[in-house]
Coordinates of C-alpha atoms in Angstrom, one line a residue:
Chain Q
M1387 CA 27.0 206.2 -17.2
S1388 CA 29.1 209.0 -15.0
S1389 CA 27.4 212.7 -15.4
N1390 CA 28.5 215.7 -14.5
H1391 CA 25.6 216.1 -11.4
R1392 CA 24.2 212.9 -9.9
L1393 CA 21.6 210.9 -11.6
Y1394 CA 18.6 209.1 -10.1
A1395 CA 17.7 206.2 -10.7
Y1396 CA 14.1 204.3 -9.4
L1397 CA 14.3 200.8 -7.8
N1398 CA 10.9 199.4 -6.4
D1399 CA 9.0 202.6 -5.2
E1400 CA 12.1 204.1 -4.6
F1401 CA 14.3 207.1 -6.1
L1402 CA 17.8 206.1 -5.3
P1403 CA 21.3 208.0 -6.9
L1404 CA 22.2 206.1 -9.4
E1405 CA 25.1 205.1 -8.1
S1406 CA 23.5 203.5 -4.8
T1407 CA 21.1 201.5 -7.0
Y1408 CA 22.2 197.7 -7.1
L1409 CA 20.4 194.2 -7.3
H1410 CA 21.1 191.4 -4.7
V1411 CA 22.9 188.6 -6.5
S1412 CA 19.3 186.2 -6.2
D1413 CA 18.2 188.5 -9.0
L1414 CA 16.7 186.0 -11.8
S1415 CA 18.6 188.8 -14.3
I1416 CA 21.4 187.9 -12.7
Q1417 CA 21.0 184.1 -12.5
R1418 CA 19.6 183.4 -15.6
G1419 CA 19.5 186.4 -18.0
Y1420 CA 15.4 186.6 -17.3
G1421 CA 13.5 190.0 -17.6
I1422 CA 12.8 192.4 -20.1
F1423 CA 13.1 195.5 -20.6
D1424 CA 12.4 198.8 -22.6
F1425 CA 14.4 202.0 -23.9
F1426 CA 13.3 205.4 -25.0
K1427 CA 14.4 209.3 -25.7
V1428 CA 13.9 212.5 -24.1
Q1429 CA 14.1 215.3 -25.4
G1430 CA 13.6 218.6 -24.4
G1431 CA 12.6 217.4 -21.6
H1432 CA 9.4 215.6 -23.4
L1433 CA 9.3 211.7 -23.0
M1434 CA 9.0 211.0 -27.0
F1435 CA 6.8 208.4 -28.2
V1436 CA 6.1 206.9 -24.6
D1437 CA 3.0 205.6 -24.7
D1438 CA 4.3 203.7 -27.9
Y1439 CA 7.2 202.7 -25.7
L1440 CA 5.2 201.5 -22.6
N1441 CA 2.6 199.7 -24.5
R1442 CA 5.8 197.3 -25.8
F1443 CA 7.3 197.2 -21.7
F1444 CA 3.9 195.8 -21.2
S1445 CA 3.5 193.7 -23.6
S1446 CA 6.7 191.9 -23.4
A1447 CA 6.7 191.6 -19.5
L1448 CA 2.9 189.8 -20.3
L1449 CA 4.7 187.2 -23.2
M1450 CA 7.5 186.8 -20.2
G1451 CA 4.7 186.6 -17.6
L1452 CA 6.5 189.0 -15.6
P1453 CA 3.7 191.8 -13.7
V1454 CA 4.4 195.1 -13.8
P1455 CA 3.9 196.1 -10.6
Y1456 CA 2.4 199.7 -11.7
S1457 CA -0.3 200.8 -14.6
E1458 CA 0.6 202.3 -17.6
Q1459 CA -0.2 205.5 -16.4
E1460 CA 1.1 205.1 -12.6
L1461 CA 4.6 204.0 -14.5
K1462 CA 4.3 206.9 -16.5
D1463 CA 4.0 209.4 -13.6
I1464 CA 6.8 208.1 -12.2
L1465 CA 9.0 208.6 -15.3
V1466 CA 7.9 212.2 -15.8
R1467 CA 9.2 212.7 -12.2
L1468 CA 12.8 211.0 -12.8
V1469 CA 12.9 213.1 -16.0
Q1470 CA 12.3 216.3 -13.6
M1471 CA 14.7 215.4 -10.4
N1472 CA 17.8 214.6 -13.1
G1473 CA 17.0 217.9 -15.3
I1474 CA 18.7 216.5 -18.5
P1475 CA 16.6 217.8 -21.0
D1476 CA 17.9 215.0 -23.6
A1477 CA 18.6 211.6 -22.5
G1478 CA 17.9 208.0 -23.0
V1479 CA 15.5 205.9 -20.4
K1480 CA 15.7 202.8 -19.3
M1481 CA 12.8 200.8 -18.0
I1482 CA 14.2 197.2 -16.5
L1483 CA 11.8 194.3 -15.2
T1484 CA 13.5 191.0 -14.0
G1485 CA 12.3 188.2 -12.3
G1486 CA 12.9 189.4 -9.4
Y1487 CA 14.5 187.8 -5.8
S1488 CA 14.1 183.9 -6.8
E1489 CA 14.6 181.8 -3.9
N1490 CA 15.8 178.7 -5.6
G1491 CA 17.7 181.1 -8.4
Y1492 CA 15.2 179.2 -11.3
D1493 CA 11.6 180.2 -10.9
P1494 CA 10.5 183.8 -10.8
A1495 CA 9.6 185.7 -7.6
A1496 CA 7.8 189.3 -7.2
P1497 CA 9.5 191.2 -10.6
N1498 CA 11.9 194.0 -9.8
L1499 CA 11.5 197.2 -11.7
I1500 CA 14.2 199.3 -12.7
L1501 CA 14.5 202.8 -14.4
L1502 CA 17.3 204.8 -14.9
Q1503 CA 18.4 208.0 -17.0
Q1504 CA 21.2 207.9 -18.9
P1505 CA 22.8 210.4 -21.4
L1506 CA 22.1 209.7 -25.0
T1507 CA 24.1 209.9 -28.6
L1508 CA 22.5 210.5 -31.6
P1509 CA 24.5 210.2 -34.9
S1510 CA 26.5 212.6 -35.9
E1511 CA 25.8 214.5 -38.9
A1512 CA 29.4 213.2 -40.4
Q1513 CA 27.9 209.2 -40.1
V1514 CA 25.1 209.9 -41.4
A1515 CA 26.6 211.6 -44.6
T1516 CA 29.0 208.9 -45.0
G1517 CA 26.7 206.1 -43.9
I1518 CA 27.4 203.3 -41.9
K1519 CA 28.9 199.0 -43.2
I1520 CA 27.8 196.0 -41.6
I1521 CA 27.9 192.2 -41.9
T1522 CA 25.3 189.6 -41.7
H1523 CA 25.1 186.4 -39.5
E1524 CA 22.8 183.6 -39.5
Y1525 CA 20.6 183.6 -36.6
V1526 CA 17.3 184.3 -35.1
R1527 CA 16.8 186.1 -31.6
E1528 CA 14.5 183.9 -29.0
L1529 CA 11.0 184.8 -28.4
A1530 CA 12.3 187.9 -30.7
A1531 CA 8.1 189.4 -30.0
A1532 CA 9.8 190.5 -26.8
K1533 CA 12.4 193.0 -26.0
T1534 CA 13.9 190.6 -23.7
I1535 CA 17.5 191.2 -22.2
N1536 CA 19.0 188.1 -23.8
Y1537 CA 22.0 189.9 -25.8
L1538 CA 24.0 187.0 -25.7
V1539 CA 25.0 186.8 -29.3
G1540 CA 25.2 190.6 -29.9
I1541 CA 27.9 191.1 -27.7
K1542 CA 29.7 187.9 -28.6
L1543 CA 29.9 189.6 -31.8
I1544 CA 31.2 192.9 -31.4
Q1545 CA 34.6 191.5 -31.8
Q1546 CA 33.7 190.3 -35.1
V1547 CA 31.8 193.2 -36.1
K1548 CA 34.9 195.4 -35.4
A1549 CA 37.3 193.2 -36.6
K1550 CA 35.7 193.9 -40.4
G1551 CA 35.6 197.1 -40.1
A1552 CA 31.7 197.2 -39.9
H1553 CA 29.2 199.2 -37.6
D1554 CA 26.7 196.7 -36.6
V1555 CA 25.4 192.9 -38.0
L1556 CA 22.5 192.2 -39.4
Y1557 CA 20.0 188.3 -38.8
H1558 CA 19.5 186.1 -40.7
H1559 CA 18.2 182.9 -40.2
N1560 CA 16.7 180.7 -42.9
G1561 CA 17.5 182.8 -45.9
L1562 CA 15.4 185.4 -44.4
V1563 CA 16.6 188.7 -42.8
T1564 CA 15.5 189.9 -39.8
E1565 CA 17.4 192.5 -37.9
F1566 CA 20.2 193.9 -35.8
P1567 CA 20.6 192.9 -32.3
R1568 CA 19.5 196.2 -31.4
S1569 CA 18.1 198.0 -34.6
N1570 CA 15.3 197.4 -37.7
F1571 CA 16.6 196.7 -40.8
F1572 CA 14.6 198.9 -44.1
L1573 CA 15.5 198.6 -47.7
V1574 CA 14.5 200.5 -50.8
R1575 CA 13.9 199.0 -54.1
Q1576 CA 14.8 200.6 -57.6
D1577 CA 11.0 201.5 -57.7
D1578 CA 11.3 203.0 -54.5
T1579 CA 9.5 201.0 -52.6
V1580 CA 10.0 200.6 -48.7
V1581 CA 10.3 197.5 -47.7
T1582 CA 11.4 195.6 -44.0
P1583 CA 10.6 192.3 -42.7
A1584 CA 7.6 191.5 -42.1
R1585 CA 8.7 188.4 -38.9
E1586 CA 10.6 187.2 -36.3
V1587 CA 11.4 190.8 -35.8
L1588 CA 11.0 192.9 -32.6
K1589 CA 9.1 196.2 -34.2
G1590 CA 11.1 198.8 -33.2
I1591 CA 8.7 202.4 -32.9
T1592 CA 11.1 204.2 -35.0
R1593 CA 10.2 201.8 -36.9
K1594 CA 7.1 202.2 -36.7
N1595 CA 7.0 205.7 -37.0
V1596 CA 9.2 205.7 -40.4
L1597 CA 6.5 203.0 -42.0
E1598 CA 4.0 205.6 -41.3
L1599 CA 5.7 208.3 -42.9
A1600 CA 7.4 206.8 -45.4
A1601 CA 3.2 205.9 -46.7
K1602 CA 2.8 209.0 -47.1
K1603 CA 5.0 209.6 -50.5
Y1604 CA 6.3 206.0 -51.5
Q1605 CA 4.8 202.3 -51.5
V1606 CA 5.6 200.7 -48.3
V1607 CA 5.8 197.0 -47.6
E1608 CA 6.4 194.5 -44.5
A1609 CA 7.6 191.8 -46.2
D1610 CA 10.0 188.6 -46.4
V1611 CA 13.5 189.9 -46.6
T1612 CA 16.2 187.7 -48.7
L1613 CA 19.8 188.6 -48.9
E1614 CA 19.8 188.4 -52.7
D1615 CA 16.5 191.3 -52.6
I1616 CA 19.4 193.2 -50.9
A1617 CA 21.9 192.5 -53.5
T1618 CA 19.9 194.4 -55.7
A1619 CA 18.2 197.6 -53.7
K1620 CA 18.9 200.7 -54.0
E1621 CA 19.1 201.9 -50.4
A1622 CA 18.8 200.1 -47.3
F1623 CA 19.0 202.0 -43.5
M1624 CA 18.7 200.8 -40.0
T1625 CA 16.2 202.5 -37.6
S1626 CA 16.3 202.5 -33.9
T1627 CA 15.3 205.0 -30.8
T1628 CA 19.2 206.2 -30.4
K1629 CA 20.2 206.0 -34.7
R1630 CA 17.1 207.2 -36.4
I1631 CA 17.6 206.6 -39.5
L1632 CA 20.9 206.0 -40.5
P1633 CA 22.4 204.7 -44.1
I1634 CA 24.0 201.8 -44.9
I1635 CA 26.0 201.6 -48.1
E1636 CA 28.1 198.7 -48.0
I1637 CA 27.0 195.0 -46.9
D1638 CA 29.6 192.1 -45.6
G1639 CA 31.7 193.9 -48.2
K1640 CA 29.4 194.6 -51.2
P1641 CA 27.9 198.0 -51.9
V1642 CA 24.4 198.2 -51.4
G1643 CA 23.0 200.1 -53.9
K1644 CA 25.6 203.2 -55.4
G1645 CA 27.6 202.6 -52.2
A1646 CA 26.3 205.7 -50.8
P1647 CA 23.1 207.1 -48.7
G1648 CA 20.3 207.2 -50.8
A1649 CA 18.0 210.0 -51.3
V1650 CA 14.8 207.8 -50.2
T1651 CA 16.6 207.3 -47.0
L1652 CA 17.6 210.9 -46.9
D1653 CA 13.6 212.1 -46.9
L1654 CA 12.8 209.6 -44.3
L1655 CA 15.2 210.7 -41.7
Q1656 CA 14.5 214.4 -42.4
D1657 CA 10.8 213.4 -42.1
L1658 CA 11.9 211.9 -38.7
V1659 CA 13.3 214.7 -37.3
E1660 CA 11.0 216.8 -37.9
L1661 CA 7.7 214.4 -36.6
E1662 CA 10.1 214.3 -33.4
N1663 CA 10.4 218.1 -33.6
R1664 CA 6.9 218.5 -33.5
Q1665 CA 6.5 216.4 -30.2
V1666 CA 8.5 218.4 -28.9
V1667 CA 6.1 221.8 -28.4
Chain A
M808 CA 18.5 181.2 -0.3
S809 CA 17.5 181.5 3.4
S810 CA 20.1 179.4 6.1
N811 CA 19.8 179.0 9.7
H812 CA 23.2 180.7 10.0
R813 CA 25.1 183.5 8.1
L814 CA 26.3 182.5 4.7
Y815 CA 29.0 183.8 3.1
A816 CA 29.4 184.9 -0.9
Y817 CA 32.0 186.0 -2.9
L818 CA 32.0 189.1 -5.1
N819 CA 35.4 190.6 -6.6
D820 CA 38.3 189.6 -4.0
E821 CA 36.2 189.8 -0.9
F822 CA 34.1 187.3 1.3
L823 CA 30.6 189.4 2.1
P824 CA 27.8 188.1 3.7
L825 CA 25.5 186.4 1.1
E826 CA 22.7 188.9 2.3
S827 CA 25.0 192.1 1.9
T828 CA 26.3 190.6 -2.2
Y829 CA 24.9 193.1 -4.7
L830 CA 25.4 194.1 -8.0
H831 CA 25.4 197.8 -9.1
V832 CA 22.2 197.8 -12.3
S833 CA 25.0 198.5 -14.9
D834 CA 26.2 195.1 -14.9
L835 CA 25.8 193.2 -18.2
S836 CA 24.4 190.5 -16.4
I837 CA 21.1 192.9 -15.5
Q838 CA 20.9 195.4 -18.6
R839 CA 22.0 192.8 -21.7
G840 CA 21.5 188.4 -20.1
Y841 CA 25.2 188.6 -20.3
G842 CA 26.8 186.2 -18.3
I843 CA 28.0 182.5 -17.5
F844 CA 28.2 180.3 -14.6
D845 CA 28.2 176.4 -13.5
F846 CA 27.5 174.8 -10.4
F847 CA 28.5 172.1 -8.3
K848 CA 27.8 169.8 -5.8
V849 CA 29.8 169.5 -2.3
Q850 CA 29.4 167.1 -0.1
G851 CA 30.9 166.0 3.3
G852 CA 32.8 168.8 2.6
H853 CA 34.7 167.9 -0.7
L854 CA 34.3 169.8 -3.5
M855 CA 32.5 166.8 -5.8
F856 CA 34.5 166.7 -9.6
V857 CA 35.6 170.3 -8.8
D858 CA 38.6 170.1 -11.3
D859 CA 36.1 169.1 -14.3
Y860 CA 33.8 171.6 -13.5
L861 CA 36.4 174.6 -13.2
N862 CA 37.6 172.9 -16.4
R863 CA 33.9 174.0 -18.1
F864 CA 33.6 177.4 -15.8
F865 CA 36.7 178.5 -18.0
S866 CA 35.6 177.4 -21.0
S867 CA 31.9 178.9 -21.0
A868 CA 33.9 182.4 -20.3
L869 CA 36.3 181.8 -23.0
L870 CA 33.8 181.1 -25.5
M871 CA 32.3 184.6 -24.5
G872 CA 35.2 186.2 -24.2
L873 CA 35.1 186.7 -20.5
P874 CA 38.8 186.7 -19.1
V875 CA 38.5 185.0 -15.6
P876 CA 40.3 187.4 -13.2
Y877 CA 42.2 183.9 -11.7
S878 CA 44.0 181.2 -12.4
E879 CA 42.1 177.4 -12.3
Q880 CA 44.2 177.0 -9.1
E881 CA 43.1 180.1 -7.6
L882 CA 39.7 179.9 -8.1
K883 CA 39.7 176.4 -6.3
D884 CA 41.5 177.9 -3.0
I885 CA 39.0 180.9 -3.6
L886 CA 36.2 178.0 -3.3
V887 CA 37.6 175.9 -0.7
R888 CA 37.8 178.6 1.4
L889 CA 34.5 179.9 0.9
V890 CA 33.0 176.4 1.6
Q891 CA 35.1 176.3 4.8
M892 CA 34.1 179.2 6.3
N893 CA 30.6 178.3 5.7
G894 CA 30.7 175.6 7.2
I895 CA 27.7 173.3 5.1
P896 CA 28.7 169.9 4.2
D897 CA 26.8 169.2 2.0
A898 CA 25.5 171.9 -0.6
G899 CA 25.7 173.2 -3.9
V900 CA 28.0 175.9 -4.7
K901 CA 27.7 178.3 -7.6
M902 CA 29.7 181.1 -10.1
I903 CA 28.6 183.2 -12.2
L904 CA 30.9 185.3 -14.0
T905 CA 29.0 188.2 -15.8
G906 CA 29.8 191.0 -18.3
G907 CA 30.5 193.5 -15.9
Y908 CA 30.2 197.4 -14.6
S909 CA 29.4 198.2 -18.8
E910 CA 29.8 201.8 -19.5
N911 CA 27.6 202.1 -22.6
G912 CA 25.1 199.4 -21.4
Y913 CA 26.6 197.0 -24.0
D914 CA 30.5 196.5 -24.2
P915 CA 31.5 194.2 -21.9
A916 CA 33.7 195.3 -19.1
A917 CA 36.1 193.9 -16.5
P918 CA 34.0 191.0 -15.5
N919 CA 31.8 190.2 -12.1
L920 CA 32.7 187.0 -10.0
I921 CA 30.4 186.3 -8.1
L922 CA 30.8 182.7 -6.0
L923 CA 28.1 181.1 -3.9
Q924 CA 27.0 178.1 -1.5
Q925 CA 23.1 177.3 -1.1
P926 CA 20.9 174.5 0.1
L927 CA 20.7 171.3 -2.1
T928 CA 17.7 169.4 -2.2
L929 CA 18.8 166.0 -4.1
P930 CA 15.7 163.6 -5.5
S931 CA 13.9 162.3 -2.3
E932 CA 14.1 158.0 -2.9
A933 CA 10.4 157.9 -3.6
Q934 CA 11.1 160.5 -6.8
V935 CA 13.9 158.0 -8.1
A936 CA 11.0 155.1 -7.2
T937 CA 8.3 156.5 -9.6
G938 CA 10.2 158.9 -11.5
I939 CA 9.4 161.6 -13.4
K940 CA 6.9 162.9 -16.5
I941 CA 8.0 165.1 -19.0
I942 CA 7.0 167.2 -21.5
T943 CA 8.8 168.0 -25.0
H944 CA 9.1 171.5 -26.5
E945 CA 10.8 172.9 -29.8
Y946 CA 13.3 175.1 -29.1
V947 CA 17.4 174.5 -28.9
R948 CA 19.6 176.4 -26.7
E949 CA 21.6 179.5 -28.0
L950 CA 25.5 178.9 -28.0
A951 CA 24.9 175.4 -26.2
A952 CA 28.2 174.4 -26.0
A953 CA 28.6 177.4 -23.1
K954 CA 27.0 177.5 -20.2
T955 CA 25.2 180.8 -20.6
I956 CA 23.0 182.4 -17.8
N957 CA 20.0 182.3 -20.6
Y958 CA 17.3 180.3 -18.8
L959 CA 14.5 182.4 -20.7
V960 CA 12.3 179.9 -22.2
G961 CA 13.2 177.1 -19.8
I962 CA 12.0 179.7 -17.6
K963 CA 8.9 180.7 -19.3
L964 CA 7.6 177.6 -19.6
I965 CA 7.5 176.4 -16.2
Q966 CA 4.1 177.7 -16.0
Q967 CA 3.3 175.0 -19.1
V968 CA 5.2 172.0 -17.4
K969 CA 3.3 172.8 -13.8
A970 CA -0.3 173.2 -16.2
K971 CA 0.5 169.4 -17.6
G972 CA 1.5 167.6 -14.3
A973 CA 5.4 167.2 -16.0
H974 CA 8.4 167.7 -14.4
D975 CA 10.4 168.7 -17.0
V976 CA 11.1 170.3 -20.5
L977 CA 13.0 168.3 -22.9
Y978 CA 14.3 170.3 -26.1
H979 CA 14.4 169.4 -29.8
H980 CA 15.0 170.8 -32.7
N981 CA 14.5 169.5 -36.4
G982 CA 13.5 166.4 -35.4
L983 CA 16.3 165.5 -33.0
V984 CA 16.6 165.4 -28.9
T985 CA 18.7 167.8 -27.5
E986 CA 18.6 168.6 -23.7
F987 CA 16.2 169.6 -20.9
P988 CA 17.2 173.6 -19.5
R989 CA 19.3 171.8 -16.8
S990 CA 19.8 168.4 -17.3
N991 CA 21.0 166.1 -20.2
F992 CA 18.9 163.0 -21.8
F993 CA 19.1 159.8 -22.0
L994 CA 17.5 156.9 -23.3
V995 CA 18.4 153.0 -23.4
R996 CA 17.6 150.9 -26.6
Q997 CA 15.9 147.4 -26.3
D998 CA 19.2 145.8 -26.6
D999 CA 20.1 147.7 -22.9
T1000 CA 22.5 150.3 -25.1
V1001 CA 22.8 153.3 -23.8
V1002 CA 22.6 156.3 -25.6
T1003 CA 22.5 160.5 -25.3
P1004 CA 22.6 162.7 -27.7
A1005 CA 25.4 164.2 -29.5
R1006 CA 25.6 167.8 -30.8
E1007 CA 23.7 171.4 -29.2
V1008 CA 24.1 170.0 -25.8
L1009 CA 25.6 171.7 -22.7
K1010 CA 27.8 168.3 -22.2
G1011 CA 27.1 167.9 -18.6
I1012 CA 30.1 166.2 -16.5
T1013 CA 26.8 164.2 -14.5
R1014 CA 26.2 163.3 -18.2
K1015 CA 30.4 162.4 -18.6
N1016 CA 30.7 160.4 -15.4
V1017 CA 27.9 158.4 -16.1
L1018 CA 29.1 157.7 -20.1
E1019 CA 32.3 156.3 -17.9
L1020 CA 30.6 154.1 -15.7
A1021 CA 27.9 152.8 -18.0
A1022 CA 31.0 152.0 -20.9
K1023 CA 32.2 149.6 -17.9
K1024 CA 28.6 146.9 -18.4
Y1025 CA 26.9 148.3 -21.6
Q1026 CA 27.3 149.6 -24.9
V1027 CA 27.2 153.4 -25.1
V1028 CA 26.6 155.5 -28.0
E1029 CA 26.5 159.5 -28.1
A1030 CA 24.2 159.8 -31.1
D1031 CA 21.7 161.7 -32.6
V1032 CA 18.9 161.3 -31.1
T1033 CA 15.2 161.1 -32.8
L1034 CA 11.5 161.7 -30.9
E1035 CA 10.8 158.2 -32.8
D1036 CA 13.6 156.8 -31.4
I1037 CA 12.3 157.7 -27.6
A1038 CA 9.4 156.1 -29.0
T1039 CA 10.5 152.5 -29.1
A1040 CA 13.0 152.5 -26.3
K1041 CA 13.6 150.5 -22.9
E1042 CA 14.3 153.4 -20.9
A1043 CA 15.2 157.0 -20.3
F1044 CA 16.4 159.0 -18.1
M1045 CA 17.8 162.4 -17.3
T1046 CA 21.2 163.1 -15.1
S1047 CA 22.4 166.7 -13.8
T1048 CA 24.5 167.8 -10.8
T1049 CA 21.8 167.9 -8.5
K1050 CA 19.4 165.1 -9.5
R1051 CA 22.0 162.6 -10.4
I1052 CA 20.1 159.9 -12.1
L1053 CA 16.1 160.7 -12.7
P1054 CA 14.1 157.9 -14.3
I1055 CA 11.5 158.7 -16.8
I1056 CA 8.3 157.3 -17.0
E1057 CA 6.1 159.3 -19.6
I1058 CA 7.0 161.6 -22.3
D1059 CA 4.1 163.8 -24.0
G1060 CA 1.7 161.9 -21.8
K1061 CA 2.7 158.8 -23.6
P1062 CA 4.7 155.5 -21.3
V1063 CA 8.3 155.1 -21.8
G1064 CA 9.1 151.5 -22.0
K1065 CA 6.8 149.6 -19.5
G1066 CA 6.1 153.4 -18.0
A1067 CA 8.5 152.6 -14.6
P1068 CA 11.7 153.2 -13.5
G1069 CA 14.2 150.2 -15.8
A1070 CA 17.3 148.3 -14.5
V1071 CA 20.0 149.7 -16.2
T1072 CA 18.6 153.1 -15.4
L1073 CA 18.5 152.1 -11.3
D1074 CA 21.3 150.2 -11.5
L1075 CA 23.7 153.1 -13.8
L1076 CA 22.1 155.5 -10.8
Q1077 CA 23.5 152.8 -8.0
D1078 CA 27.0 152.7 -9.7
L1079 CA 26.8 156.7 -9.6
V1080 CA 26.0 157.2 -6.0
E1081 CA 28.9 154.5 -5.2
L1082 CA 31.1 156.9 -7.5
E1083 CA 30.3 159.9 -5.5
N1084 CA 31.0 158.3 -2.8
R1085 CA 34.1 157.5 -3.4
Q1086 CA 34.7 160.9 -3.7
V1087 CA 34.4 161.8 -0.3
V1088 CA 36.5 159.4 1.9

């Protein structure tokens, strides 16, 4: 998180230089990995789809029993102020809410709220044109409906993903495909129907936007997806805040469809970029 | 973590006052819940079974790909020095190793090592004489062989445990009982055989000590344990570093055996206390 000029963060009612933003080691994120977060893009100074991300942040907090110390509007005002102070028009913003400074290292206390702005790297045109290779792994995220800070399995798998020359790892469980550690999964059937897993996934904001855009042109289904469904798919792609839409050309060493980014995938990416650009105006 | 006198902690080559021991918010425990830990007792100034705990700490670190910046002997020397500086003869010591200050909030960096000494409350004689009530919950810990900092489910369940007037929650998965969030589970069959789950559990040091003590007097089995096995058990108890052996008298509202602490349980507790006391001499 280096930058050319001083970045500010926000911790419990205070704007602080990012390099001076620390938590005491009694915090329940450090002691017990207990916390939730969310992450959205700032584009041209505009907080992209921020209400959706705030809704999900508050929903995750509720699911994990962590009271957010502000209303959604108050938190939005603080986020706008942080982005103004930092003056980076294109960046990512992370909101973290932890279990707080626990007296006994187990029972939650008043949550600590951290807001951070950080540089954002979107996929290059070359990466979109080439597409990515992925591997699969048997796993389902705990408490999948909440955006918790638990990435033990995803991070443990980083070396394995790299060793296989892959870009990311797709989780599946009991025969059903779910999601990537930080992204959602879509496939396109031979009849151009757009499909994404319905259950045991974190419902991404980009996933939601893509579903809405796709419904204007294609059949769209939220349904159970199996590894066999992928083997017969025409196209596949991942969606996330930072990736937008990234074509998947290979899964576990086998090509998806023709082994190149598909027409529906690239069409939806163009629609998504246009949707994002319309937000900024 | 309050105390009558100033407590010291240790962070990355430095002894620091505990109240000044902080991690930057880029640490991967805060960002992604990525870290491992261990916890042992100090009794009469003696680091109890410390080699066993150090072995497990290094084993957890290896499983999660986190290099410990010291040898076991070096770390032990630092722990002895910390306990001497703090001058609290009876206490708990926690070692935490996190994913470090991540550049991008996902890839691990040089781990941060934190050592903390904290007050320790052992179960009262009254609690042992009364025994505890527990509930059950369908769940299996991720990467159960490593002592990671992930306690999302256990902490989320605290309110539910309290609401049912229970003391703790026993996990089971696919019909098999595994462990508590922070303790191991044992039962005693009608023929006095001592049984503890063999798979998908963190192998506690107290569990190991109890197995060794029990083997001197009883049949001992590490095996699969079902909820039905508990229904027909004579006794049940939990083991942990801080609980030692705590009799379980009720599970999900149903009495275990005669609904009172059992003779084998109390016999093993006495043996364990004697084993501990022999370490201190």
